[in-house]
mmCIF file of C-alpha atoms in Angstrom:
data_model
loop_
_atom_site.group_PDB
_atom_site.id
_atom_site.type_symbol
_atom_site.label_atom_id
_atom_site.label_comp_id
_atom_site.label_asym_id
_atom_site.label_seq_id
_atom_site.Cartn_x
_atom_site.Cartn_y
_atom_site.Cartn_z
ATOM 1 C CA MET A 1 -0.005 0.066 -0.036
ATOM 2 C CA LYS A 2 1.241 3.480 -0.937
ATOM 3 C CA LEU A 3 0.982 5.549 2.405
ATOM 4 C CA PRO A 4 0.349 9.383 2.327
ATOM 5 C CA ARG A 5 3.268 11.597 2.453
ATOM 6 C CA MET A 6 3.483 13.882 5.813
ATOM 7 C CA VAL A 7 4.932 17.237 6.658
ATOM 8 C CA GLN A 8 5.843 18.455 10.090
ATOM 9 C CA VAL A 9 3.945 21.543 11.278
ATOM 10 C CA ARG A 10 4.071 23.708 14.398
ATOM 11 C CA GLN A 11 1.055 25.256 16.188
ATOM 12 C CA HIS A 12 1.481 28.565 17.769
ATOM 13 C CA PHE A 13 -0.606 29.172 20.915
ATOM 14 C CA THR A 14 -1.027 32.295 23.052
ATOM 15 C CA GLY A 15 -1.174 32.589 26.791
ATOM 16 C CA PRO A 16 0.682 33.702 29.907
ATOM 17 C CA THR A 17 3.637 32.023 31.577
ATOM 18 C CA VAL A 18 4.766 32.177 35.251
ATOM 19 C CA GLU A 19 8.489 32.966 35.049
ATOM 20 C CA ASP A 20 9.425 32.644 38.638
ATOM 21 C CA ILE A 21 7.594 29.723 40.414
ATOM 22 C CA GLU A 22 8.874 30.056 43.840
ATOM 23 C CA GLU A 23 8.355 33.892 43.796
ATOM 24 C CA GLU A 24 4.821 33.377 42.790
ATOM 25 C CA VAL A 25 3.984 30.739 45.209
ATOM 26 C CA TRP A 26 5.389 32.828 48.141
ATOM 27 C CA LYS A 27 3.375 35.831 46.861
ATOM 28 C CA GLN A 28 0.186 34.084 46.399
ATOM 29 C CA LEU A 29 0.458 32.394 49.763
ATOM 30 C CA SER A 30 1.110 35.760 51.411
ATOM 31 C CA LEU A 31 -1.806 37.418 49.761
ATOM 32 C CA ILE A 32 -4.204 35.139 51.387
ATOM 33 C CA GLY A 33 -2.668 35.751 54.775
ATOM 34 C CA LEU A 34 -0.991 32.285 55.344
ATOM 35 C CA GLU A 35 1.157 33.774 58.052
ATOM 36 C CA SER A 36 -1.829 34.281 60.294
ATOM 37 C CA LYS A 37 -3.104 30.793 59.669
ATOM 38 C CA VAL A 38 0.126 28.968 60.639
ATOM 39 C CA ILE A 39 1.762 28.673 63.976
ATOM 40 C CA PRO A 40 5.305 27.635 64.679
ATOM 41 C CA GLY A 41 5.452 23.691 64.954
ATOM 42 C CA ALA A 42 2.302 23.215 63.038
ATOM 43 C CA ARG A 43 2.231 19.948 61.081
ATOM 44 C CA ILE A 44 0.715 20.889 57.508
ATOM 45 C CA ALA A 45 -0.160 18.477 54.865
ATOM 46 C CA LEU A 46 0.346 19.235 51.268
ATOM 47 C CA THR A 47 -1.487 17.266 48.449
ATOM 48 C CA ALA A 48 0.443 15.734 45.605
ATOM 49 C CA GLY A 49 -1.650 14.251 42.808
ATOM 50 C CA SER A 50 -0.747 11.819 40.061
ATOM 51 C CA ARG A 51 -0.849 14.066 37.201
ATOM 52 C CA GLY A 52 2.046 15.283 35.006
ATOM 53 C CA ILE A 53 1.609 18.916 35.927
ATOM 54 C CA ALA A 54 4.172 21.280 34.695
ATOM 55 C CA ASN A 55 6.373 22.457 37.588
ATOM 56 C CA ILE A 56 4.445 20.549 40.084
ATOM 57 C CA ALA A 57 7.658 19.417 42.071
ATOM 58 C CA LYS A 58 8.841 23.115 42.108
ATOM 59 C CA ILE A 59 5.437 24.177 43.369
ATOM 60 C CA ILE A 60 5.347 21.838 46.078
ATOM 61 C CA LYS A 61 8.999 22.612 47.104
ATOM 62 C CA ALA A 62 8.273 26.316 47.146
ATOM 63 C CA THR A 63 5.211 25.826 49.406
ATOM 64 C CA VAL A 64 7.300 23.580 51.741
ATOM 65 C CA ALA A 65 9.826 26.308 51.841
ATOM 66 C CA LYS A 66 7.240 28.892 52.695
ATOM 67 C CA LEU A 67 5.704 26.914 55.392
ATOM 68 C CA LYS A 68 9.228 26.276 56.920
ATOM 69 C CA SER A 69 9.967 29.975 56.889
ATOM 70 C CA LEU A 70 6.870 30.374 59.085
ATOM 71 C CA GLY A 71 8.115 27.704 61.425
ATOM 72 C CA ALA A 72 5.766 25.046 60.341
ATOM 73 C CA ASP A 73 6.366 21.318 59.871
ATOM 74 C CA PRO A 74 5.020 20.410 56.448
ATOM 75 C CA PHE A 75 4.735 16.982 54.995
ATOM 76 C CA ILE A 76 3.465 15.623 51.556
ATOM 77 C CA ILE A 77 0.755 13.174 50.981
ATOM 78 C CA PRO A 78 0.092 11.261 47.666
ATOM 79 C CA ALA A 79 -3.568 12.623 46.920
ATOM 80 C CA MET A 80 -4.950 9.982 44.427
ATOM 81 C CA GLY A 81 -7.551 7.239 44.370
ATOM 82 C CA SER A 82 -6.435 4.014 42.497
ATOM 83 C CA HIS A 83 -3.281 5.224 41.036
ATOM 84 C CA GLY A 84 -0.122 3.349 41.656
ATOM 85 C CA GLY A 85 -2.053 0.162 42.027
ATOM 86 C CA ALA A 86 -3.993 1.597 45.040
ATOM 87 C CA THR A 87 -1.004 0.868 47.118
ATOM 88 C CA ALA A 88 1.016 3.270 49.465
ATOM 89 C CA GLU A 89 4.298 2.060 48.014
ATOM 90 C CA GLY A 90 2.951 2.374 44.429
ATOM 91 C CA GLN A 91 1.685 5.922 45.118
ATOM 92 C CA VAL A 92 5.192 7.076 46.320
ATOM 93 C CA LYS A 93 6.664 5.647 43.080
ATOM 94 C CA VAL A 94 3.947 7.760 41.090
ATOM 95 C CA LEU A 95 5.257 10.917 42.910
ATOM 96 C CA ALA A 96 8.872 10.112 42.301
ATOM 97 C CA SER A 97 8.137 9.801 38.501
ATOM 98 C CA LEU A 98 6.835 13.222 38.624
ATOM 99 C CA GLY A 99 9.967 14.507 40.458
ATOM 100 C CA VAL A 100 8.172 14.811 43.747
ATOM 101 C CA THR A 101 10.579 13.253 46.367
ATOM 102 C CA GLU A 102 11.523 13.848 49.798
ATOM 103 C CA GLU A 103 15.117 14.993 48.892
ATOM 104 C CA TYR A 104 13.884 17.535 46.197
ATOM 105 C CA CYS A 105 10.952 19.044 47.935
ATOM 106 C CA GLY A 106 12.457 19.001 51.507
ATOM 107 C CA ALA A 107 9.690 17.358 53.355
ATOM 108 C CA PRO A 108 8.600 13.699 54.351
ATOM 109 C CA ILE A 109 6.063 11.800 52.159
ATOM 110 C CA LEU A 110 3.780 10.082 54.447
ATOM 111 C CA SER A 111 1.922 7.508 52.115
ATOM 112 C CA SER A 112 -0.961 5.388 53.433
ATOM 113 C CA MET A 113 -4.315 4.175 52.020
ATOM 114 C CA GLU A 114 -5.999 4.470 55.535
ATOM 115 C CA VAL A 115 -8.746 7.154 55.692
ATOM 116 C CA VAL A 116 -10.938 8.454 58.472
ATOM 117 C CA GLN A 117 -14.645 9.331 58.005
ATOM 118 C CA ILE A 118 -15.342 12.963 58.756
ATOM 119 C CA GLY A 119 -19.095 13.014 57.732
ATOM 120 C CA GLU A 120 -21.327 12.391 54.980
ATOM 121 C CA THR A 121 -23.339 14.321 52.225
ATOM 122 C CA GLU A 122 -26.972 14.979 52.424
ATOM 123 C CA ARG A 123 -27.689 11.944 49.993
ATOM 124 C CA GLY A 124 -25.712 9.893 52.420
ATOM 125 C CA ILE A 125 -22.237 9.351 50.768
ATOM 126 C CA PRO A 126 -19.661 8.937 53.381
ATOM 127 C CA VAL A 127 -16.864 11.491 53.383
ATOM 128 C CA TYR A 128 -13.304 10.406 53.998
ATOM 129 C CA VAL A 129 -9.945 12.166 54.511
ATOM 130 C CA ASP A 130 -6.404 10.600 54.369
ATOM 131 C CA ARG A 131 -5.262 9.657 57.956
ATOM 132 C CA HIS A 132 -2.033 11.481 57.906
ATOM 133 C CA ALA A 133 -3.812 14.581 56.789
ATOM 134 C CA SER A 134 -6.499 14.323 59.348
ATOM 135 C CA GLU A 135 -4.031 14.025 62.111
ATOM 136 C CA GLY A 136 -1.989 17.171 60.956
ATOM 137 C CA ASP A 137 -2.928 20.671 61.964
ATOM 138 C CA GLY A 138 -3.875 21.860 58.472
ATOM 139 C CA ILE A 139 -4.029 21.144 54.737
ATOM 140 C CA ILE A 140 -3.143 22.790 51.799
ATOM 141 C CA LEU A 141 -4.782 21.616 48.532
ATOM 142 C CA ILE A 142 -2.498 21.874 45.578
ATOM 143 C CA GLY A 143 -3.871 20.869 42.144
ATOM 144 C CA ARG A 144 -4.405 21.789 38.544
ATOM 145 C CA VAL A 145 -7.725 23.301 37.273
ATOM 146 C CA LYS A 146 -8.615 22.039 33.808
ATOM 147 C CA VAL A 147 -11.658 20.478 31.856
ATOM 148 C CA HIS A 148 -12.397 17.011 32.910
ATOM 149 C CA THR A 149 -11.986 14.027 30.587
ATOM 150 C CA ASP A 150 -15.188 12.315 31.702
ATOM 151 C CA PHE A 151 -17.864 14.821 31.780
ATOM 152 C CA LYS A 152 -19.027 18.501 31.238
ATOM 153 C CA SER A 153 -20.135 20.113 34.590
ATOM 154 C CA PRO A 154 -23.272 22.149 34.549
ATOM 155 C CA ILE A 155 -21.999 24.011 37.553
ATOM 156 C CA GLY A 156 -18.532 24.550 36.370
ATOM 157 C CA ILE A 157 -16.736 22.267 38.627
ATOM 158 C CA GLU A 158 -14.443 19.690 36.814
ATOM 159 C CA SER A 159 -11.028 18.800 37.614
ATOM 160 C CA GLY A 160 -9.186 21.066 40.189
ATOM 161 C CA ILE A 161 -9.141 21.938 43.914
ATOM 162 C CA MET A 162 -12.610 20.702 44.603
ATOM 163 C CA LYS A 163 -11.930 17.137 43.050
ATOM 164 C CA MET A 164 -8.600 17.155 44.943
ATOM 165 C CA SER A 165 -10.373 17.731 48.215
ATOM 166 C CA ALA A 166 -12.827 14.953 47.430
ATOM 167 C CA ILE A 167 -11.101 12.005 45.557
ATOM 168 C CA GLY A 168 -7.552 13.197 46.274
ATOM 169 C CA LEU A 169 -7.819 13.438 50.063
ATOM 170 C CA GLY A 170 -10.278 10.648 50.238
ATOM 171 C CA LYS A 171 -7.910 8.217 48.559
ATOM 172 C CA HIS A 172 -9.209 4.791 47.111
ATOM 173 C CA LYS A 173 -12.194 4.482 49.520
ATOM 174 C CA GLN A 174 -13.568 7.813 48.408
ATOM 175 C CA ALA A 175 -12.899 7.104 44.851
ATOM 176 C CA LEU A 176 -14.954 4.033 45.122
ATOM 177 C CA ALA A 177 -17.739 5.539 46.855
ATOM 178 C CA ILE A 178 -18.073 8.166 44.212
ATOM 179 C CA HIS A 179 -17.394 6.276 41.099
ATOM 180 C CA ASN A 180 -19.725 3.640 42.142
ATOM 181 C CA TYR A 181 -22.376 6.054 40.655
ATOM 182 C CA GLY A 182 -20.731 6.424 37.297
ATOM 183 C CA VAL A 183 -20.753 9.716 35.528
ATOM 184 C CA GLU A 184 -23.372 11.010 38.006
ATOM 185 C CA GLY A 185 -21.109 10.315 40.813
ATOM 186 C CA ILE A 186 -18.013 12.095 39.499
ATOM 187 C CA ARG A 187 -19.963 15.087 37.922
ATOM 188 C CA ASP A 188 -22.759 15.721 40.547
ATOM 189 C CA PHE A 189 -21.814 13.903 43.799
ATOM 190 C CA MET A 190 -18.058 14.851 43.907
ATOM 191 C CA PRO A 191 -18.793 18.552 44.451
ATOM 192 C CA GLU A 192 -21.072 17.665 47.317
ATOM 193 C CA VAL A 193 -18.201 15.566 48.940
ATOM 194 C CA ALA A 194 -15.754 18.337 48.479
ATOM 195 C CA ARG A 195 -18.186 20.808 50.254
ATOM 196 C CA VAL A 196 -18.199 18.545 53.390
ATOM 197 C CA VAL A 197 -14.291 18.285 53.254
ATOM 198 C CA LEU A 198 -14.083 22.114 53.052
ATOM 199 C CA GLN A 199 -16.428 22.602 55.892
ATOM 200 C CA LYS A 200 -15.291 19.825 58.402
ATOM 201 C CA ALA A 201 -11.514 19.301 57.516
ATOM 202 C CA ASN A 202 -8.819 22.101 58.513
ATOM 203 C CA ILE A 203 -8.297 23.324 55.025
ATOM 204 C CA LEU A 204 -5.907 26.347 55.290
ATOM 205 C CA CYS A 205 -6.363 27.104 51.417
ATOM 206 C CA GLY A 206 -6.200 25.912 47.869
ATOM 207 C CA LEU A 207 -3.170 26.485 45.463
ATOM 208 C CA ALA A 208 -4.656 26.307 41.980
ATOM 209 C CA ILE A 209 -2.539 25.762 39.111
ATOM 210 C CA VAL A 210 -3.352 26.543 35.233
ATOM 211 C CA GLU A 211 -1.277 25.579 32.419
ATOM 212 C CA ASN A 212 -1.136 27.153 28.960
ATOM 213 C CA ALA A 213 -1.064 25.171 25.628
ATOM 214 C CA TYR A 214 2.666 24.704 25.814
ATOM 215 C CA GLU A 215 2.385 22.963 29.099
ATOM 216 C CA HIS A 216 3.960 25.960 30.870
ATOM 217 C CA THR A 217 2.628 27.285 34.185
ATOM 218 C CA ALA A 218 0.277 30.124 33.267
ATOM 219 C CA MET A 219 -1.192 30.789 36.591
ATOM 220 C CA ILE A 220 -0.747 30.031 40.280
ATOM 221 C CA GLU A 221 -3.299 31.368 42.610
ATOM 222 C CA ALA A 222 -3.943 30.859 46.352
ATOM 223 C CA ILE A 223 -7.668 30.633 47.209
ATOM 224 C CA PRO A 224 -9.073 31.089 50.677
ATOM 225 C CA THR A 225 -11.015 28.047 51.785
ATOM 226 C CA ASP A 226 -14.439 29.675 51.715
ATOM 227 C CA GLN A 227 -13.849 30.952 48.294
ATOM 228 C CA ILE A 228 -12.599 27.660 46.466
ATOM 229 C CA GLU A 229 -15.735 26.567 44.895
ATOM 230 C CA GLU A 230 -16.830 30.076 43.479
ATOM 231 C CA ARG A 231 -13.236 30.918 42.417
ATOM 232 C CA GLU A 232 -12.665 27.465 40.612
ATOM 233 C CA ARG A 233 -15.506 28.144 38.331
ATOM 234 C CA GLU A 234 -13.931 31.277 36.908
ATOM 235 C CA ILE A 235 -10.496 29.581 36.850
ATOM 236 C CA LEU A 236 -11.923 26.607 34.886
ATOM 237 C CA LYS A 237 -13.207 29.092 32.235
ATOM 238 C CA PHE A 238 -9.701 30.653 31.866
ATOM 239 C CA SER A 239 -7.944 27.236 31.803
ATOM 240 C CA ALA A 240 -10.516 26.037 29.022
ATOM 241 C CA SER A 241 -9.551 29.081 26.911
ATOM 242 C CA LEU A 242 -5.825 28.231 27.006
ATOM 243 C CA MET A 243 -6.361 24.489 26.075
ATOM 244 C CA PRO A 244 -4.809 23.204 22.957
ATOM 245 C CA LYS A 245 -6.507 21.173 20.340
ATOM 246 C CA LEU A 246 -5.987 19.419 17.001
ATOM 247 C CA PRO A 247 -5.684 21.918 14.027
ATOM 248 C CA VAL A 248 -8.318 20.245 12.070
ATOM 249 C CA ASP A 249 -11.379 18.347 13.479
ATOM 250 C CA ARG A 250 -12.041 15.596 10.813
ATOM 251 C CA LEU A 251 -9.467 12.701 10.252
ATOM 252 C CA ASP A 252 -9.444 9.280 8.766
ATOM 253 C CA VAL A 253 -6.444 8.268 11.002
ATOM 254 C CA LEU A 254 -4.882 9.851 14.230
ATOM 255 C CA HIS A 255 -1.602 8.054 15.393
ATOM 256 C CA VAL A 256 -0.544 8.912 18.878
ATOM 257 C CA ASP A 257 3.106 7.851 19.480
ATOM 258 C CA GLU A 258 2.483 7.397 23.178
ATOM 259 C CA ILE A 259 -0.408 7.178 25.657
ATOM 260 C CA GLY A 260 -0.118 7.146 29.420
ATOM 261 C CA LYS A 261 -1.508 8.723 32.684
ATOM 262 C CA ASN A 262 1.372 11.169 32.766
ATOM 263 C CA PHE A 263 -0.297 12.735 29.780
ATOM 264 C CA SER A 264 -3.900 12.457 30.825
ATOM 265 C CA GLY A 265 -5.819 10.672 33.606
ATOM 266 C CA THR A 266 -7.395 8.652 30.580
ATOM 267 C CA GLY A 267 -4.303 7.933 28.843
ATOM 268 C CA MET A 268 -5.360 10.020 25.950
ATOM 269 C CA ASP A 269 -7.167 13.297 26.638
ATOM 270 C CA THR A 270 -10.942 12.581 25.517
ATOM 271 C CA ASN A 271 -11.267 16.373 24.889
ATOM 272 C CA ILE A 272 -8.465 16.080 22.144
ATOM 273 C CA ILE A 273 -9.511 12.846 20.269
ATOM 274 C CA GLY A 274 -13.436 13.327 20.920
ATOM 275 C CA ARG A 275 -14.054 10.031 22.480
ATOM 276 C CA MET A 276 -15.443 9.221 25.811
ATOM 277 C CA ARG A 277 -16.279 5.454 25.667
ATOM 278 C CA ILE A 278 -18.402 5.556 28.740
ATOM 279 C CA LEU A 279 -21.434 3.363 28.912
ATOM 280 C CA GLY A 280 -24.724 5.430 28.139
ATOM 281 C CA VAL A 281 -22.775 8.804 27.348
ATOM 282 C CA GLU A 282 -23.146 10.277 24.008
ATOM 283 C CA GLU A 283 -19.813 10.705 22.117
ATOM 284 C CA PRO A 284 -18.645 14.163 21.311
ATOM 285 C CA ALA A 285 -19.582 15.352 17.746
ATOM 286 C CA SER A 286 -16.112 16.967 17.215
ATOM 287 C CA PRO A 287 -13.331 16.118 16.675
ATOM 288 C CA ALA A 288 -14.424 13.179 14.352
ATOM 289 C CA ILE A 289 -11.751 10.580 13.914
ATOM 290 C CA LYS A 290 -12.427 7.356 12.094
ATOM 291 C CA TYR A 291 -9.316 5.287 13.654
ATOM 292 C CA VAL A 292 -7.021 6.176 16.482
ATOM 293 C CA ILE A 293 -3.824 4.337 16.771
ATOM 294 C CA ALA A 294 -1.906 3.795 19.961
ATOM 295 C CA GLY A 295 1.733 3.434 19.257
ATOM 296 C CA ASP A 296 3.266 2.938 22.602
ATOM 297 C CA LEU A 297 2.842 3.213 26.354
ATOM 298 C CA SER A 298 4.942 5.795 28.256
ATOM 299 C CA GLU A 299 7.577 4.538 30.784
ATOM 300 C CA GLU A 300 6.372 7.017 33.373
ATOM 301 C CA CYS A 301 2.826 5.312 33.726
ATOM 302 C CA GLY A 302 4.383 2.068 34.872
ATOM 303 C CA GLY A 303 2.227 -0.196 32.808
ATOM 304 C CA ASN A 304 -1.037 1.390 33.602
ATOM 305 C CA ALA A 305 -2.762 1.322 30.149
ATOM 306 C CA LEU A 306 -6.115 2.925 31.198
ATOM 307 C CA GLY A 307 -7.167 4.490 27.902
ATOM 308 C CA ILE A 308 -6.007 1.930 25.609
ATOM 309 C CA GLY A 309 -9.700 1.218 24.968
ATOM 310 C CA LEU A 310 -10.066 4.761 23.380
ATOM 311 C CA ALA A 311 -7.864 3.501 20.469
ATOM 312 C CA ASP A 312 -8.960 1.276 17.558
ATOM 313 C CA LEU A 313 -5.573 -0.420 16.915
ATOM 314 C CA THR A 314 -2.256 -0.640 18.810
ATOM 315 C CA THR A 315 1.034 -2.404 18.628
ATOM 316 C CA ARG A 316 2.634 -5.500 20.155
ATOM 317 C CA ARG A 317 5.150 -3.287 21.664
ATOM 318 C CA LEU A 318 2.476 -1.366 23.724
ATOM 319 C CA PHE A 319 0.566 -4.545 24.498
ATOM 320 C CA GLU A 320 3.544 -6.401 26.045
ATOM 321 C CA LYS A 321 4.098 -3.372 28.494
ATOM 322 C CA ILE A 322 0.658 -3.561 30.074
ATOM 323 C CA ASP A 323 0.693 -4.222 33.843
ATOM 324 C CA TYR A 324 -2.945 -5.752 34.138
ATOM 325 C CA VAL A 325 -3.007 -5.296 37.995
ATOM 326 C CA LYS A 326 -2.495 -1.502 37.903
ATOM 327 C CA THR A 327 -4.644 -1.150 34.750
ATOM 328 C CA ASN A 328 -7.637 -3.211 36.129
ATOM 329 C CA GLU A 329 -7.372 -1.482 39.632
ATOM 330 C CA ASN A 330 -7.696 1.842 37.889
ATOM 331 C CA VAL A 331 -10.351 1.086 35.465
ATOM 332 C CA ILE A 332 -12.591 -0.959 37.883
ATOM 333 C CA THR A 333 -12.380 1.985 40.347
ATOM 334 C CA SER A 334 -13.629 4.380 37.643
ATOM 335 C CA THR A 335 -16.236 1.669 36.479
ATOM 336 C CA PHE A 336 -15.764 2.848 32.824
ATOM 337 C CA LEU A 337 -14.598 -0.521 31.671
ATOM 338 C CA GLN A 338 -14.597 0.057 27.841
ATOM 339 C CA ARG A 339 -11.485 2.403 28.428
ATOM 340 C CA ALA A 340 -9.365 -0.699 29.181
ATOM 341 C CA MET A 341 -10.508 -2.788 26.381
ATOM 342 C CA ILE A 342 -7.730 -4.119 24.177
ATOM 343 C CA PRO A 343 -7.983 -3.030 20.465
ATOM 344 C CA ILE A 344 -6.682 -4.961 17.562
ATOM 345 C CA ILE A 345 -2.954 -5.652 17.976
ATOM 346 C CA LEU A 346 -0.678 -5.199 15.074
ATOM 347 C CA GLU A 347 3.015 -5.984 14.881
ATOM 348 C CA ASN A 348 4.355 -2.407 14.586
ATOM 349 C CA ASP A 349 3.340 1.224 13.538
ATOM 350 C CA ARG A 350 3.428 0.515 9.876
ATOM 351 C CA GLU A 351 1.009 -2.306 10.050
ATOM 352 C CA ALA A 352 -1.402 -0.422 12.179
ATOM 353 C CA MET A 353 -1.164 2.496 9.851
ATOM 354 C CA SER A 354 -1.868 0.255 6.810
ATOM 355 C CA THR A 355 -4.644 -1.500 8.486
ATOM 356 C CA ALA A 356 -6.457 1.766 9.496
ATOM 357 C CA LEU A 357 -5.969 3.117 5.870
ATOM 358 C CA ARG A 358 -7.177 -0.095 4.409
ATOM 359 C CA CYS A 359 -10.342 -0.048 6.569
ATOM 360 C CA SER A 360 -11.156 3.682 5.646
ATOM 361 C CA TRP A 361 -13.844 2.759 3.092
ATOM 362 C CA GLY A 362 -13.697 4.755 -0.058
ATOM 363 C CA VAL A 363 -10.412 6.636 0.698
ATOM 364 C CA ASN A 364 -7.532 6.650 -1.471
ATOM 365 C CA PRO A 365 -4.660 5.924 1.037
ATOM 366 C CA GLU A 366 -2.403 8.594 -0.457
ATOM 367 C CA GLN A 367 -5.206 11.201 -0.031
ATOM 368 C CA ALA A 368 -6.207 10.203 3.428
ATOM 369 C CA ARG A 369 -6.629 12.758 6.155
ATOM 370 C CA VAL A 370 -3.850 11.600 8.752
ATOM 371 C CA MET A 371 -2.205 13.310 11.553
ATOM 372 C CA ARG A 372 0.415 12.038 13.906
ATOM 373 C CA ILE A 373 0.996 13.434 17.425
ATOM 374 C CA SER A 374 3.603 12.491 20.079
ATOM 375 C CA SER A 375 0.841 12.482 22.780
ATOM 376 C CA THR A 376 -2.556 14.228 23.507
ATOM 377 C CA LEU A 377 -0.570 16.595 25.847
ATOM 378 C CA HIS A 378 2.112 17.646 23.308
ATOM 379 C CA LEU A 379 0.241 19.310 20.506
ATOM 380 C CA GLU A 380 2.820 22.134 19.383
ATOM 381 C CA HIS A 381 4.768 19.913 16.947
ATOM 382 C CA LEU A 382 2.969 17.241 14.775
ATOM 383 C CA TYR A 383 2.806 15.774 11.328
ATOM 384 C CA VAL A 384 -0.077 16.168 8.905
ATOM 385 C CA SER A 385 -0.715 14.398 5.601
ATOM 386 C CA GLU A 386 -0.598 16.005 2.230
ATOM 387 C CA ALA A 387 -4.354 16.019 1.918
ATOM 388 C CA LEU A 388 -4.558 18.381 4.882
ATOM 389 C CA LEU A 389 -2.312 21.112 3.597
ATOM 390 C CA PRO A 390 -4.964 23.236 2.141
ATOM 391 C CA GLU A 391 -6.677 23.512 5.416
ATOM 392 C CA ILE A 392 -3.640 23.966 7.463
ATOM 393 C CA GLU A 393 -2.214 26.625 5.167
ATOM 394 C CA ALA A 394 -5.393 28.550 5.711
ATOM 395 C CA LEU A 395 -5.065 28.616 9.492
ATOM 396 C CA GLY A 396 -3.229 31.720 10.886
ATOM 397 C CA HIS A 397 -1.702 29.748 13.927
ATOM 398 C CA VAL A 398 -0.137 26.899 12.209
ATOM 399 C CA GLU A 399 3.284 26.981 10.494
ATOM 400 C CA ILE A 400 4.741 24.489 8.250
ATOM 401 C CA VAL A 401 8.200 23.789 9.325
ATOM 402 C CA GLY A 402 9.169 20.769 7.361
ATOM 403 C CA GLU A 403 9.070 19.280 3.729
ATOM 404 C CA LEU A 404 6.611 16.667 2.409
ATOM 405 C CA GLU A 405 8.180 13.193 2.677
ATOM 406 C CA GLU A 406 7.270 9.560 2.786
ATOM 407 C CA MET A 407 6.294 8.166 6.316
ATOM 408 C CA GLN A 408 9.633 7.322 7.998
ATOM 409 C CA PHE A 409 9.915 3.920 9.723
ATOM 410 C CA ASP A 410 12.777 2.191 11.481
ATOM 411 C CA ALA A 411 13.978 -1.359 10.767
ATOM 412 C CA ASP A 412 11.250 -2.740 13.056
ATOM 413 C CA GLY A 413 8.468 -0.749 11.452
ATOM 414 C CA PHE A 414 8.041 1.917 14.052
ATOM 415 C CA PHE A 415 7.855 5.565 13.347
ATOM 416 C CA ILE A 416 11.093 7.385 13.536
#
């Protein structure tokens, strides 16, 4: 089969960038009067999630330094549900893969799957908090605010500080309690759990992070506890305005070089590829992609292949890296089983691409609408096929930086 020729392009995005992380963290924490909330010797818990957030280790390190300057005794807790195989040791490894270590951040990491119940919502859902955090004198919620990969919220609360206070602080037990209700649980019940946490746990403040389309830190904002829900709604709108996307929204084939939870909680960002794969949930109308190929699994995700079910084709290389214990733990907790279903397995990228093109009915392979990206998180540099050039050239924010050439594979049939 004659494959389409490809050319490298670069998307240009706009958005602010925080130049000095430590300075901004200290400034924000001072603006909300952290000095008056912390007494010398106070043990303060800092939440550290499982997402690959730009500068997350620096942000936590700066927060630790600020607290120590006030005489406090900060510690870090892995704030995640089923990630890391839902084990204390596994979650420490997840943090280490993000650069969050005791040595770098200057504070101990206290990892446990034990929680304590601090109340329940009006509809009877129990509310839990990490045991170590509950035994401290205060908690600072650190997390990124962005659109969620499972739902669109009618009240403007998706992925952010509220979710961190609920599922992050509540660990695996809270994740199970919420995800047992499917999309309704994460969309509607999660904010209710978060409100109980904000009322009953000793939350000192939230530290919200927003990234621009280049994955640079665009904003860091400390939020007083009683303003977290209201302010998060506004921050979510700002975050959504900075979010990158594919330059065209109709494709025959999208090849994603790597998937993994360090790129998105769903392995591939559902907002980028236009797929949800949740029972009973309607698929987005755009972008419309006939076939998605997952080429490889990132080393950082440690074998957790949640999101592989969003693809139609994959490679033996990826398949052999899957850790079924980690993957199953994560997907069963979420209850979105389709996202872990294994697609058709091909020997390499070349075979996967050829198969997808052969199954694109009525399309001349050389004129197919094909795109190749490194991951759904990295959308600045990508490859597009010759058929897409007229649309690409008409876009003001996309620059053609290479020459048309045949698809380049190595001796084993994988993309170079």
